[in-house]
CSV table of C-alpha atoms in Angstrom, one decimal:
chain,number,residue,atom,x,y,z
A,144,ARG,CA,-14.6,53.9,5.2
A,145,ALA,CA,-17.7,51.9,4.4
A,146,PRO,CA,-19.0,51.9,0.9
A,147,SER,CA,-22.0,54.1,0.2
A,148,ALA,CA,-25.3,52.6,-0.9
A,149,LYS,CA,-24.7,53.8,-4.4
A,150,SER,CA,-21.1,52.6,-4.8
A,151,PRO,CA,-20.3,49.5,-6.9
A,152,GLU,CA,-18.8,47.8,-3.8
A,153,SER,CA,-22.1,47.9,-2.0
A,154,LYS,CA,-23.8,46.0,-4.8
A,155,LYS,CA,-21.3,43.1,-5.0
A,156,LYS,CA,-22.5,39.8,-3.7
A,157,PRO,CA,-20.3,38.3,-1.1
A,158,ASP,CA,-18.0,35.5,-2.4
A,159,SER,CA,-19.0,32.0,-1.3
A,160,ARG,CA,-16.8,30.6,1.4
A,161,ALA,CA,-14.3,27.9,0.6
A,162,LEU,CA,-14.6,25.0,3.0
A,163,LEU,CA,-11.7,22.6,3.3
A,164,TRP,CA,-12.2,19.5,5.4
A,165,VAL,CA,-8.8,18.2,6.5
A,166,VAL,CA,-9.0,14.7,7.9
A,167,SER,CA,-5.9,13.5,9.7
A,168,THR,CA,-5.4,9.9,10.5
A,169,GLN,CA,-3.1,7.2,11.7
A,170,LEU,CA,-3.8,3.7,10.5
A,171,SER,CA,-2.7,0.3,11.7
A,172,HIS,CA,1.0,-0.4,11.8
A,173,LYS,CA,0.4,-3.9,10.4
A,174,LEU,CA,1.4,-3.5,6.8
A,175,CYS,CA,-0.9,-5.1,4.1
A,176,CYS,CA,-3.3,-6.7,6.6
A,177,GLU,CA,-7.0,-6.8,6.6
A,178,GLU,CA,-7.2,-4.5,9.7
A,179,GLN,CA,-5.3,-1.7,7.8
A,180,ARG,CA,-7.5,-2.1,4.7
A,181,GLU,CA,-10.7,-2.1,6.7
A,182,GLN,CA,-9.6,1.1,8.6
A,183,ALA,CA,-9.0,2.8,5.2
A,184,LYS,CA,-12.4,1.6,3.9
A,185,GLN,CA,-14.1,3.0,7.0
A,186,LEU,CA,-12.3,6.3,6.6
A,187,ILE,CA,-13.4,6.5,3.0
A,188,THR,CA,-17.0,5.8,4.0
A,189,TRP,CA,-17.0,8.4,6.7
A,190,VAL,CA,-15.4,11.1,4.4
A,191,ASP,CA,-17.9,10.2,1.7
A,192,GLY,CA,-20.6,11.3,4.2
A,193,LEU,CA,-18.8,14.6,4.8
A,194,ALA,CA,-18.5,15.2,1.0
A,195,GLY,CA,-22.2,14.4,0.6
A,196,GLU,CA,-23.3,17.1,3.1
A,197,LYS,CA,-24.7,20.3,1.5
A,198,PHE,CA,-23.3,23.7,2.4
A,199,PRO,CA,-25.4,26.3,0.5
A,200,GLY,CA,-23.2,28.7,-1.4
A,201,ASP,CA,-20.0,27.2,-0.2
A,202,LYS,CA,-17.2,25.5,-2.1
A,203,LEU,CA,-16.3,22.2,-0.5
A,204,SER,CA,-13.1,20.2,-0.7
A,205,VAL,CA,-11.9,17.2,1.3
A,206,VAL,CA,-8.3,16.1,2.0
A,207,ILE,CA,-7.2,13.0,3.9
A,208,CYS,CA,-3.7,13.1,5.3
A,209,GLY,CA,-1.5,11.4,7.9
A,210,ASP,CA,0.3,8.2,8.7
A,211,PHE,CA,-1.1,5.4,6.6
A,212,ASN,CA,1.8,3.1,7.7
A,213,ALA,CA,2.0,1.9,4.1
A,214,PRO,CA,4.4,2.8,1.3
A,215,PRO,CA,2.9,3.6,-2.1
A,216,PHE,CA,4.2,0.4,-3.6
A,217,ALA,CA,2.6,-2.0,-1.0
A,218,PRO,CA,-0.2,-4.1,-2.4
A,219,CYS,CA,-3.4,-4.7,-0.3
A,220,SER,CA,-2.6,-1.8,2.0
A,221,SER,CA,-4.3,1.3,3.3
A,222,TYR,CA,-2.5,3.2,0.6
A,223,SER,CA,-3.8,1.0,-2.2
A,224,ALA,CA,-7.3,1.2,-0.7
A,225,LEU,CA,-7.4,5.0,-1.1
A,226,SER,CA,-5.4,5.2,-4.3
A,227,SER,CA,-7.8,2.8,-6.0
A,228,GLY,CA,-10.8,4.4,-4.5
A,229,ASP,CA,-13.4,6.4,-6.4
A,230,GLY,CA,-12.0,9.9,-7.0
A,231,TRP,CA,-9.1,10.0,-4.6
A,232,ALA,CA,-6.0,11.7,-6.0
A,233,ASP,CA,-2.5,11.2,-4.4
A,234,LEU,CA,-1.3,14.8,-4.1
A,235,TRP,CA,2.3,13.6,-3.5
A,236,LYS,CA,2.3,12.2,-7.0
A,237,GLU,CA,0.9,15.5,-8.3
A,238,ASN,CA,3.7,17.7,-7.0
A,239,GLY,CA,5.8,15.9,-4.5
A,240,THR,CA,9.3,14.7,-5.1
A,241,TRP,CA,10.7,11.2,-5.5
A,242,CYS,CA,14.1,12.2,-4.3
A,243,ASN,CA,14.7,12.2,-0.5
A,244,GLN,CA,11.0,11.5,0.2
A,245,SER,CA,11.1,9.2,3.2
A,246,THR,CA,8.7,10.2,6.0
A,247,SER,CA,9.7,7.2,8.1
A,248,PRO,CA,13.5,7.2,8.2
A,249,VAL,CA,15.4,4.1,9.2
A,250,ALA,CA,18.2,6.1,10.9
A,251,PHE,CA,17.5,9.2,12.9
A,252,GLY,CA,20.5,11.5,13.3
A,253,SER,CA,22.1,10.4,10.0
A,254,CYS,CA,23.3,13.1,7.6
A,255,CYS,CA,20.2,12.7,5.3
A,256,PRO,CA,17.4,10.9,7.1
A,257,THR,CA,14.8,11.5,4.3
A,258,ALA,CA,17.0,9.5,1.9
A,259,LEU,CA,16.9,6.3,4.0
A,260,GLY,CA,13.5,4.7,4.7
A,261,THR,CA,10.1,4.8,3.1
A,262,ARG,CA,7.2,7.2,2.6
A,263,ARG,CA,4.4,6.0,4.9
A,264,ASP,CA,2.6,9.4,5.3
A,265,HIS,CA,0.4,10.5,2.5
A,266,ILE,CA,-2.1,13.2,1.4
A,267,PHE,CA,-5.1,12.5,-0.8
A,268,ALA,CA,-7.7,14.9,-2.1
A,269,LEU,CA,-11.2,13.9,-3.1
A,270,GLN,CA,-11.7,14.9,-6.8
A,271,ARG,CA,-15.3,14.4,-7.7
A,272,ASP,CA,-18.1,16.3,-9.5
A,273,GLY,CA,-19.7,18.8,-7.2
A,274,LEU,CA,-16.5,19.3,-5.1
A,275,THR,CA,-13.9,22.0,-5.5
A,276,LYS,CA,-10.7,20.7,-6.9
A,277,VAL,CA,-7.7,20.7,-4.6
A,278,SER,CA,-4.2,20.8,-6.0
A,279,CYS,CA,-0.8,20.7,-4.5
A,280,ASP,CA,1.7,23.4,-5.2
A,281,ARG,CA,4.5,21.9,-3.1
A,282,ILE,CA,5.3,19.1,-0.6
A,283,CYS,CA,8.4,19.0,1.5
A,284,ILE,CA,9.7,17.1,4.4
A,285,ALA,CA,11.2,18.8,7.4
A,286,GLU,CA,14.3,17.1,8.6
A,287,GLU,CA,14.8,19.1,11.7
A,288,GLY,CA,12.8,19.0,14.9
A,289,VAL,CA,11.5,15.5,14.5
A,290,ALA,CA,9.5,14.5,17.6
A,291,SER,CA,8.3,11.1,16.5
A,292,LEU,CA,9.2,8.2,14.2
A,293,HIS,CA,8.0,10.2,11.2
A,294,CYS,CA,9.3,13.4,9.7
A,295,PRO,CA,6.9,16.3,9.5
A,296,VAL,CA,5.4,16.9,6.1
A,297,MET,CA,4.5,20.4,4.9
A,298,VAL,CA,2.1,20.9,2.0
A,299,ASP,CA,1.0,24.0,0.1
A,300,LEU,CA,-2.6,23.4,-1.1
A,301,LYS,CA,-4.8,25.4,-3.4
A,302,MET,CA,-8.5,25.1,-4.0
A,303,ASP,CA,-9.8,26.3,-7.3
A,304,GLY,CA,-11.0,29.8,-6.8
A,305,ALA,CA,-9.7,30.2,-3.3
A,306,LYS,CA,-6.6,31.4,-1.5
A,307,LYS,CA,-3.6,29.1,-0.9
A,308,TYR,CA,-3.6,27.1,2.3
A,309,ILE,CA,-0.6,25.7,4.1
A,310,ILE,CA,-1.0,22.5,6.2
């Protein structure tokens, strides 16, 4: 039943919407090369434009995820370009695991593919003033149903003041 004009429900202002930009990418396979770093820089510039757009009354967050083709320890890579960028938080570090964390296994069909290989897939959130903070409740790697050279990554995200999202 609809609230009457005199009921408290009718006087509540609608909550602002929570907008989550999820940008998925696949960057160059050439590890630690200028091409890979340049792609990451172009992606950052493009996403900065999204983050700069005004959405009246809405909460805005931005996440970049996907195949960066670079492990977190690689210098001069697409990963290092984002992790050293202004306001980018590595959500895997926030709530991922360091055990069995390979997204690019070296041996498919082995008994534990996520234990052998490197993590080349990442998820970053833009944490800047004026944006809604995104945090990570959980990250896990699916070992079954792999249809590419990378294992699927599942992430539970939460925006401050919003419901949980699963990507």
